[in-house]
Amino acid sequence: MAFTAVVTGATGFVATEICRQLLEKGYNVRGTVRSLASKEKYSHLQALGEALPGVLTLHEADLLAEGSFDDVVKGADFVFHTASPFIREVHDPQKDLVDPAVKGTRNVVQAAVKSKDTVKRIVVTSSFAAVVKSQKGPQNGSLFTEEDWNDESSLDDQPYRFSKTEAEKEAWAISKREGLDLVTINPTFVLGPVVSSRTDATSIILFKDFVENKGADIIPWQVDVRDIGRAHVLAVEVPTASGRYIVSHDSTLSTKYISEVLSERFPQYQFPSGEDAPAKQVLDNSKVQKELGLQLLPAKFTYIDMATTLIQKGIAKPVAK
Ligand SMILES: NC(=O)c1ccc[n+]([C@@H]2O[C@H](COP(=O)([O-])OP(=O)(O)OC[C@H]3O[C@@H](n4cnc5c(N)ncnc54)[C@H](OP(=O)(O)O)[C@@H]3O)[C@@H](O)[C@H]2O)c1
């Protein structure tokens, strides 16, 4: 019998890819959305549900409402908690970022605890933001590993990183206390092909600007969304998976390299020339490769496939030479 997996924030860039891979593998997927009235946010998921072997159902759940996830998690085999704000315009960091991240994580993890009789494992989409320490550097003095915890960010300084760190800490605290099997995936900046036509994810906004020759503000620590999807699925399918997994290329990638890849693939368009920053190894990505067998896609495919899908969907309008 097919497994049933809950994916929170199913409409998002990362969660859509998780849903796509689960549906491709025949899982029953219960996706949660903020509002079933906002059909434009989830019609791409319905199309995936119709095209792929798995069965998709969509359910309303509110990150801030206690108990909101209890019904949708009931009877599920696995829970993927991905919903969390990753937004560029923050007015009130507590309300806009920390509350939905931390209270949302608490509500979802507690729902899994209440359904411990069926839930075999919960996977929380954390972030490299909960690992990295810009000031202090890695604790081993050379590369960031899963042992590192961001203890520098605060509500006033890098509040997104703070929200992800506090949310992950909350997930570990509850799961340890309650004996729930938890794994976290800690991606760096996620890029790659888009499935929906939405334009409000930070990953999409920044890469769209690049494709439209408007800006080159791409974070140099990167990973492909398909690898992030695979890491999540492997995190439930590999029985021995445990702890945190940094999922990322281990070295920085320059905007000059993105420009070269896109200029070769799309010679008819203009792109920012980018900055020629030398590649620097910043993190150790061996745990996910050794323990889950994940092999990372080369970054050039990430850029080409993201630009292609953005252009095909009419989201990005590249500038002709
Ligand atoms: N993209 C990256 O580079 C990156 C890197 C590391 C970690 N992550 C993590 O990956 C996860 C997904 O990010 P993403 O890039 O896929 O972002 P996204 O496309 O903006 O998706 C975010 C999802 O979270 C939901 N959400 C946001 N705020 C919410 C709130 N207050 N209440 C209920 N739902 C809310 C959104 O719902 P709506 O559809 O209703 O807006 C959406 O489904 C997040 O946990 C993020 O921290 C992302």
Tab-separated table of C-alpha atoms and ligand atoms in Angstrom:
chain	number	residue	atom	x	y	z
A	1	MET	CA	0.000	0.000	0.000
A	2	ALA	CA	1.241	3.492	-0.827
A	3	PHE	CA	2.612	5.627	1.982
A	4	THR	CA	0.842	8.820	2.956
A	5	ALA	CA	2.935	11.968	3.369
A	6	VAL	CA	1.881	15.418	4.569
A	7	VAL	CA	3.696	18.363	2.964
A	8	THR	CA	3.124	21.720	4.656
A	9	GLY	CA	3.214	24.907	2.577
A	10	ALA	CA	2.757	22.702	-0.487
A	11	THR	CA	2.379	25.738	-2.766
A	12	GLY	CA	5.973	26.935	-2.243
A	13	PHE	CA	8.987	26.590	-4.550
A	14	VAL	CA	10.698	23.867	-2.493
A	15	ALA	CA	7.532	22.090	-1.319
A	16	THR	CA	6.160	21.865	-4.856
A	17	GLU	CA	9.267	19.905	-5.853
A	18	ILE	CA	8.888	17.618	-2.820
A	19	CYS	CA	5.234	17.009	-3.790
A	20	ARG	CA	6.229	16.384	-7.411
A	21	GLN	CA	8.805	13.747	-6.452
A	22	LEU	CA	6.464	12.058	-3.955
A	23	LEU	CA	3.612	11.948	-6.483
A	24	GLU	CA	5.994	10.576	-9.108
A	25	LYS	CA	6.831	7.758	-6.696
A	26	GLY	CA	3.174	6.976	-6.049
A	27	TYR	CA	2.788	8.427	-2.547
A	28	ASN	CA	-0.537	9.727	-1.303
A	29	VAL	CA	0.277	13.383	-0.710
A	30	ARG	CA	-1.693	15.614	1.637
A	31	GLY	CA	-0.592	19.145	0.859
A	32	THR	CA	-1.439	21.965	3.240
A	33	VAL	CA	-2.243	25.460	1.983
A	34	ARG	CA	-3.097	28.687	3.758
A	35	SER	CA	-6.387	29.054	1.954
A	36	LEU	CA	-8.267	26.814	-0.433
A	37	ALA	CA	-9.837	29.987	-1.846
A	38	SER	CA	-6.482	31.008	-3.434
A	39	LYS	CA	-6.722	28.527	-6.295
A	40	GLU	CA	-4.102	30.372	-8.337
A	41	LYS	CA	-1.520	29.406	-5.689
A	42	TYR	CA	-2.105	25.659	-6.018
A	43	SER	CA	-3.480	24.935	-9.505
A	44	HIS	CA	0.009	23.732	-10.547
A	45	LEU	CA	-0.179	21.120	-7.769
A	46	GLN	CA	-3.534	19.888	-9.026
A	47	ALA	CA	-2.010	19.514	-12.491
A	48	LEU	CA	0.811	17.422	-10.990
A	49	GLY	CA	-1.741	15.350	-9.106
A	50	GLU	CA	-3.599	14.629	-12.331
A	51	ALA	CA	-0.453	13.779	-14.293
A	52	LEU	CA	1.482	11.646	-11.805
A	53	PRO	CA	0.726	8.238	-10.240
A	54	GLY	CA	0.311	9.402	-6.622
A	55	VAL	CA	-2.898	10.827	-5.179
A	56	LEU	CA	-2.944	14.480	-4.093
A	57	THR	CA	-5.382	16.056	-1.671
A	58	LEU	CA	-5.202	19.637	-0.438
A	59	HIS	CA	-6.085	20.794	3.075
A	60	GLU	CA	-6.276	24.183	4.778
A	61	ALA	CA	-4.027	24.675	7.790
A	62	ASP	CA	-2.760	27.762	9.583
A	63	LEU	CA	0.795	27.854	10.963
A	64	LEU	CA	-0.274	30.162	13.784
A	65	ALA	CA	-3.351	28.238	14.924
A	66	GLU	CA	-2.713	25.639	17.594
A	67	GLY	CA	-4.014	22.227	16.563
A	68	SER	CA	-4.515	23.331	12.950
A	69	PHE	CA	-2.427	20.440	11.546
A	70	ASP	CA	-3.803	17.683	13.786
A	71	ASP	CA	-6.456	16.423	11.362
A	72	VAL	CA	-4.301	16.454	8.246
A	73	VAL	CA	-1.439	14.626	10.003
A	74	LYS	CA	-3.721	12.003	11.538
A	75	GLY	CA	-2.965	8.560	10.080
A	76	ALA	CA	-0.063	9.790	7.893
A	77	ASP	CA	3.214	7.859	7.608
A	78	PHE	CA	5.510	10.843	7.105
A	79	VAL	CA	5.391	14.606	7.596
A	80	PHE	CA	7.465	17.137	5.653
A	81	HIS	CA	7.306	20.546	7.309
A	82	THR	CA	8.393	23.080	4.722
A	83	ALA	CA	6.059	26.066	5.240
A	84	SER	CA	7.932	29.055	6.629
A	85	PRO	CA	8.306	32.615	5.393
A	86	PHE	CA	11.394	33.288	3.262
A	87	ILE	CA	10.566	36.840	2.279
A	88	ARG	CA	12.553	39.924	1.373
A	89	GLU	CA	10.274	42.663	2.743
A	90	VAL	CA	10.070	42.384	6.498
A	91	HIS	CA	8.217	45.035	8.489
A	92	ASP	CA	7.910	43.318	11.842
A	93	PRO	CA	10.476	40.476	12.181
A	94	GLN	CA	8.661	38.854	15.102
A	95	LYS	CA	5.286	38.801	13.374
A	96	ASP	CA	6.424	38.321	9.788
A	97	LEU	CA	9.173	35.733	10.346
A	98	VAL	CA	9.696	34.337	13.822
A	99	ASP	CA	6.089	33.644	14.819
A	100	PRO	CA	5.128	31.668	11.702
A	101	ALA	CA	8.485	29.855	11.710
A	102	VAL	CA	8.577	28.893	15.399
A	103	LYS	CA	4.880	28.577	16.250
A	104	GLY	CA	4.283	26.854	12.912
A	105	THR	CA	7.033	24.325	13.598
A	106	ARG	CA	5.697	23.737	17.101
A	107	ASN	CA	2.167	23.133	15.766
A	108	VAL	CA	3.284	20.749	13.031
A	109	VAL	CA	5.719	18.786	15.226
A	110	GLN	CA	3.087	18.519	17.957
A	111	ALA	CA	0.575	17.241	15.419
A	112	ALA	CA	3.106	14.532	14.500
A	113	VAL	CA	3.577	13.705	18.190
A	114	LYS	CA	-0.201	13.285	18.571
A	115	SER	CA	-0.130	10.842	15.619
A	116	LYS	CA	3.008	8.987	16.703
A	117	ASP	CA	1.164	5.691	16.263
A	118	THR	CA	1.365	6.123	12.476
A	119	VAL	CA	3.958	8.858	11.825
A	120	LYS	CA	7.282	7.112	11.312
A	121	ARG	CA	9.396	10.223	10.782
A	122	ILE	CA	9.079	13.985	10.390
A	123	VAL	CA	11.400	15.938	8.116
A	124	VAL	CA	11.699	19.659	8.794
A	125	THR	CA	13.027	21.955	6.080
A	126	SER	CA	15.452	24.030	8.048
A	127	SER	CA	18.245	26.009	6.408
A	128	PHE	CA	21.983	26.576	6.272
A	129	ALA	CA	20.878	29.832	7.942
A	130	ALA	CA	20.546	27.774	11.153
A	131	VAL	CA	24.140	26.576	10.733
A	132	VAL	CA	26.225	29.470	9.448
A	133	LYS	CA	28.091	31.938	11.677
A	134	SER	CA	29.357	34.855	9.601
A	135	GLN	CA	31.360	36.418	12.430
A	136	LYS	CA	32.751	33.442	14.323
A	137	GLY	CA	33.158	30.997	11.457
A	138	PRO	CA	32.894	27.207	11.742
A	139	GLN	CA	33.587	25.591	15.095
A	140	ASN	CA	36.223	23.251	13.618
A	141	GLY	CA	38.057	26.289	12.235
A	142	SER	CA	37.762	25.263	8.585
A	143	LEU	CA	34.366	24.170	7.187
A	144	PHE	CA	30.779	24.420	8.434
A	145	THR	CA	29.324	21.027	9.340
A	146	GLU	CA	26.074	19.752	10.866
A	147	GLU	CA	27.702	20.349	14.275
A	148	ASP	CA	27.540	24.120	13.783
A	149	TRP	CA	24.629	26.133	15.099
A	150	ASN	CA	24.001	29.772	14.266
A	151	ASP	CA	24.229	31.525	17.636
A	152	GLU	CA	24.830	35.006	16.192
A	153	SER	CA	21.560	36.074	14.586
A	154	SER	CA	18.821	37.861	16.481
A	155	LEU	CA	15.507	39.591	15.912
A	156	ASP	CA	17.394	42.787	15.022
A	157	ASP	CA	20.282	41.262	13.115
A	158	GLN	CA	19.541	38.777	10.299
A	159	PRO	CA	16.007	37.956	11.509
A	160	TYR	CA	15.367	35.349	8.780
A	161	ARG	CA	18.400	33.372	9.946
A	162	PHE	CA	17.172	33.811	13.509
A	163	SER	CA	13.677	32.528	12.607
A	164	LYS	CA	15.096	29.383	11.003
A	165	THR	CA	17.479	28.711	13.894
A	166	GLU	CA	14.784	29.126	16.536
A	167	ALA	CA	12.332	26.982	14.550
A	168	GLU	CA	14.851	24.162	14.130
A	169	LYS	CA	15.761	24.300	17.826
A	170	GLU	CA	12.057	24.032	18.674
A	171	ALA	CA	11.682	20.971	16.404
A	172	TRP	CA	14.630	19.219	18.081
A	173	ALA	CA	13.460	20.096	21.589
A	174	ILE	CA	9.952	18.681	21.076
A	175	SER	CA	11.027	15.603	19.163
A	176	LYS	CA	13.699	14.673	21.732
A	177	ARG	CA	11.256	15.190	24.586
A	178	GLU	CA	8.498	13.201	22.882
A	179	GLY	CA	10.622	10.490	21.230
A	180	LEU	CA	9.639	11.526	17.698
A	181	ASP	CA	11.962	10.562	14.824
A	182	LEU	CA	13.085	13.895	13.315
A	183	VAL	CA	15.453	14.682	10.459
A	184	THR	CA	16.253	18.195	9.241
A	185	ILE	CA	17.356	19.265	5.791
A	186	ASN	CA	19.518	22.405	5.835
A	187	PRO	CA	19.778	23.805	2.296
A	188	THR	CA	21.786	26.790	1.164
A	189	PHE	CA	20.231	29.078	-1.480
A	190	VAL	CA	17.873	26.976	-3.604
A	191	LEU	CA	17.664	27.468	-7.372
A	192	GLY	CA	16.363	25.307	-10.220
A	193	PRO	CA	13.392	24.738	-12.500
A	194	VAL	CA	10.055	26.244	-11.523
A	195	VAL	CA	6.778	24.360	-11.764
A	196	SER	CA	4.288	27.069	-10.800
A	197	SER	CA	3.860	30.502	-12.334
A	198	ARG	CA	4.251	32.263	-8.989
A	199	THR	CA	6.851	34.960	-8.777
A	200	ASP	CA	6.967	35.754	-5.064
A	201	ALA	CA	9.522	33.217	-3.778
A	202	THR	CA	12.854	34.870	-2.959
A	203	SER	CA	14.749	32.305	-5.079
A	204	ILE	CA	12.573	33.176	-8.078
A	205	ILE	CA	12.689	36.952	-7.581
A	206	LEU	CA	16.486	37.017	-7.478
A	207	PHE	CA	17.071	34.677	-10.422
A	208	LYS	CA	14.368	36.370	-12.511
A	209	ASP	CA	16.235	39.667	-11.990
A	210	PHE	CA	19.394	37.985	-13.267
A	211	VAL	CA	17.664	36.561	-16.346
A	212	GLU	CA	16.137	39.982	-17.045
A	213	ASN	CA	19.550	41.665	-16.702
A	214	LYS	CA	18.268	43.747	-13.780
A	215	GLY	CA	20.467	42.493	-10.966
A	216	ALA	CA	23.055	39.933	-9.923
A	217	ASP	CA	22.181	39.533	-6.279
A	218	ILE	CA	22.558	35.738	-6.086
A	219	ILE	CA	23.762	34.190	-2.841
A	220	PRO	CA	26.988	32.253	-3.622
A	221	TRP	CA	26.148	29.154	-1.519
A	222	GLN	CA	23.727	27.221	-3.704
A	223	VAL	CA	21.905	23.973	-4.356
A	224	ASP	CA	19.421	22.645	-6.918
A	225	VAL	CA	15.755	22.364	-5.902
A	226	ARG	CA	15.663	18.819	-7.351
A	227	ASP	CA	18.482	17.819	-4.994
A	228	ILE	CA	16.584	19.362	-2.096
A	229	GLY	CA	13.484	17.399	-3.111
A	230	ARG	CA	15.531	14.187	-3.354
A	231	ALA	CA	17.160	14.846	0.023
A	232	HIS	CA	13.727	15.155	1.651
A	233	VAL	CA	12.444	11.954	0.069
A	234	LEU	CA	15.645	10.048	0.930
A	235	ALA	CA	15.330	11.325	4.485
A	236	VAL	CA	12.194	9.190	4.894
A	237	GLU	CA	13.187	6.317	2.632
A	238	VAL	CA	16.618	5.611	4.125
A	239	PRO	CA	15.797	3.995	7.474
A	240	THR	CA	19.107	5.036	9.059
A	241	ALA	CA	18.748	8.735	8.174
A	242	SER	CA	19.219	10.834	11.293
A	243	GLY	CA	20.105	14.284	12.512
A	244	ARG	CA	20.744	17.295	10.329
A	245	TYR	CA	21.797	17.268	6.665
A	246	ILE	CA	23.470	20.240	5.009
A	247	VAL	CA	22.480	19.986	1.351
A	248	SER	CA	24.559	22.242	-0.878
A	249	HIS	CA	27.516	22.556	-3.184
A	250	ASP	CA	30.482	22.817	-0.874
A	251	SER	CA	32.099	25.800	-2.612
A	252	THR	CA	30.798	29.231	-3.521
A	253	LEU	CA	29.649	29.835	-7.094
A	254	SER	CA	30.221	33.240	-8.673
A	255	THR	CA	27.727	35.364	-10.553
A	256	LYS	CA	30.309	35.512	-13.384
A	257	TYR	CA	29.927	31.727	-13.742
A	258	ILE	CA	26.115	32.046	-13.894
A	259	SER	CA	26.547	34.685	-16.574
A	260	GLU	CA	28.901	32.491	-18.612
A	261	VAL	CA	26.546	29.491	-18.437
A	262	LEU	CA	23.474	31.502	-19.436
A	263	SER	CA	25.306	33.454	-22.170
A	264	GLU	CA	26.497	30.220	-23.756
A	265	ARG	CA	23.015	28.649	-23.630
A	266	PHE	CA	21.100	31.804	-24.645
A	267	PRO	CA	23.517	33.798	-26.866
A	268	GLN	CA	20.635	36.014	-28.065
A	269	TYR	CA	20.090	37.592	-24.618
A	270	GLN	CA	21.996	39.985	-22.376
A	271	PHE	CA	22.817	38.995	-18.791
A	272	PRO	CA	24.675	40.786	-16.027
A	273	SER	CA	28.415	40.191	-16.369
A	274	GLY	CA	28.552	39.189	-12.713
A	275	GLU	CA	31.437	39.247	-10.291
A	276	ASP	CA	34.485	37.055	-10.728
A	277	ALA	CA	34.776	35.885	-7.110
A	278	PRO	CA	37.072	32.872	-6.690
A	279	ALA	CA	35.389	29.650	-5.525
A	280	LYS	CA	35.846	29.165	-1.807
A	281	GLN	CA	35.063	25.939	0.012
A	282	VAL	CA	32.813	26.912	2.911
A	283	LEU	CA	31.077	23.777	4.083
A	284	ASP	CA	31.349	20.021	4.360
A	285	ASN	CA	28.540	18.402	2.345
A	286	SER	CA	29.725	14.815	2.759
A	287	LYS	CA	27.158	13.620	5.346
A	288	VAL	CA	24.174	13.682	2.972
A	289	GLN	CA	26.223	12.018	0.228
A	290	LYS	CA	27.560	9.252	2.480
A	291	GLU	CA	24.444	8.567	4.535
A	292	LEU	CA	21.647	9.211	2.029
A	293	GLY	CA	23.557	8.544	-1.213
A	294	LEU	CA	22.613	11.938	-2.673
A	295	GLN	CA	24.595	13.071	-5.685
A	296	LEU	CA	24.371	16.746	-6.498
A	297	LEU	CA	23.464	18.022	-9.943
A	298	PRO	CA	26.110	20.249	-11.540
A	299	ALA	CA	25.184	23.919	-11.053
A	300	LYS	CA	25.155	24.672	-14.778
A	301	PHE	CA	22.031	22.503	-15.207
A	302	THR	CA	20.408	24.370	-12.320
A	303	TYR	CA	20.922	27.741	-14.036
A	304	ILE	CA	19.931	26.548	-17.513
A	305	ASP	CA	16.791	24.753	-16.300
A	306	MET	CA	15.719	27.624	-14.051
A	307	ALA	CA	16.186	30.212	-16.803
A	308	THR	CA	14.437	27.972	-19.359
A	309	THR	CA	11.362	27.371	-17.194
A	310	LEU	CA	11.147	31.034	-16.147
A	311	ILE	CA	11.255	32.127	-19.792
A	312	GLN	CA	8.874	29.384	-21.003
A	313	LYS	CA	6.290	30.331	-18.392
A	314	GLY	CA	6.581	34.018	-19.254
A	315	ILE	CA	7.759	34.810	-15.717
A	316	ALA	CA	11.087	36.238	-16.879
A	317	LYS	CA	11.411	38.437	-19.946
A	318	PRO	CA	15.040	38.338	-21.050
A	319	VAL	CA	16.546	41.320	-22.878
A	320	ALA	CA	17.583	40.726	-26.500
A	321	LYS	CA	21.120	41.769	-27.493
B	1	LIG	N1	14.541	28.999	-1.218
B	1	LIG	C1	15.671	28.915	-0.530
B	1	LIG	O1	16.721	29.372	-0.973
B	1	LIG	C2	15.686	28.216	0.803
B	1	LIG	C3	16.927	27.908	1.373
B	1	LIG	C4	16.945	27.253	2.609
B	1	LIG	C5	15.767	26.921	3.240
B	1	LIG	N2	14.590	27.252	2.658
B	1	LIG	C6	13.364	26.899	3.370
B	1	LIG	O2	12.521	26.168	2.503
B	1	LIG	C7	11.166	26.407	2.839
B	1	LIG	C8	10.396	26.827	1.625
B	1	LIG	O3	10.994	27.982	1.045
B	1	LIG	P1	10.682	28.394	-0.454
B	1	LIG	O4	11.903	28.980	-1.019
B	1	LIG	O5	10.021	27.282	-1.141
B	1	LIG	O6	9.679	29.594	-0.211
B	1	LIG	P2	8.234	29.924	-0.835
B	1	LIG	O7	8.148	29.506	-2.239
B	1	LIG	O8	8.014	31.349	-0.502
B	1	LIG	O9	7.269	29.000	0.010
B	1	LIG	C9	6.979	29.247	1.333
B	1	LIG	C10	5.773	28.429	1.723
B	1	LIG	O10	5.487	28.694	3.094
B	1	LIG	C11	4.160	29.178	3.202
B	1	LIG	N3	4.107	30.249	4.195
B	1	LIG	C12	4.925	31.308	4.286
B	1	LIG	N4	4.542	32.104	5.309
B	1	LIG	C13	3.464	31.529	5.850
B	1	LIG	C14	2.607	31.857	6.918
B	1	LIG	N5	2.794	32.958	7.644
B	1	LIG	N6	1.576	31.035	7.181
B	1	LIG	C15	1.368	29.923	6.416
B	1	LIG	N7	2.152	29.546	5.398
B	1	LIG	C16	3.178	30.340	5.125
B	1	LIG	C17	3.807	29.753	1.841
B	1	LIG	O11	2.397	29.763	1.691
B	1	LIG	P3	1.646	30.660	0.565
B	1	LIG	O12	1.717	29.866	-0.695
B	1	LIG	O13	0.271	30.798	1.074
B	1	LIG	O14	2.387	31.950	0.478
B	1	LIG	C18	4.528	28.788	0.931
B	1	LIG	O15	3.756	27.631	0.750
B	1	LIG	C19	11.178	27.440	3.969
B	1	LIG	O16	11.134	26.733	5.178
B	1	LIG	C20	12.538	28.099	3.797
B	1	LIG	O17	13.010	28.663	4.988
B	1	LIG	C21	14.515	27.881	1.460
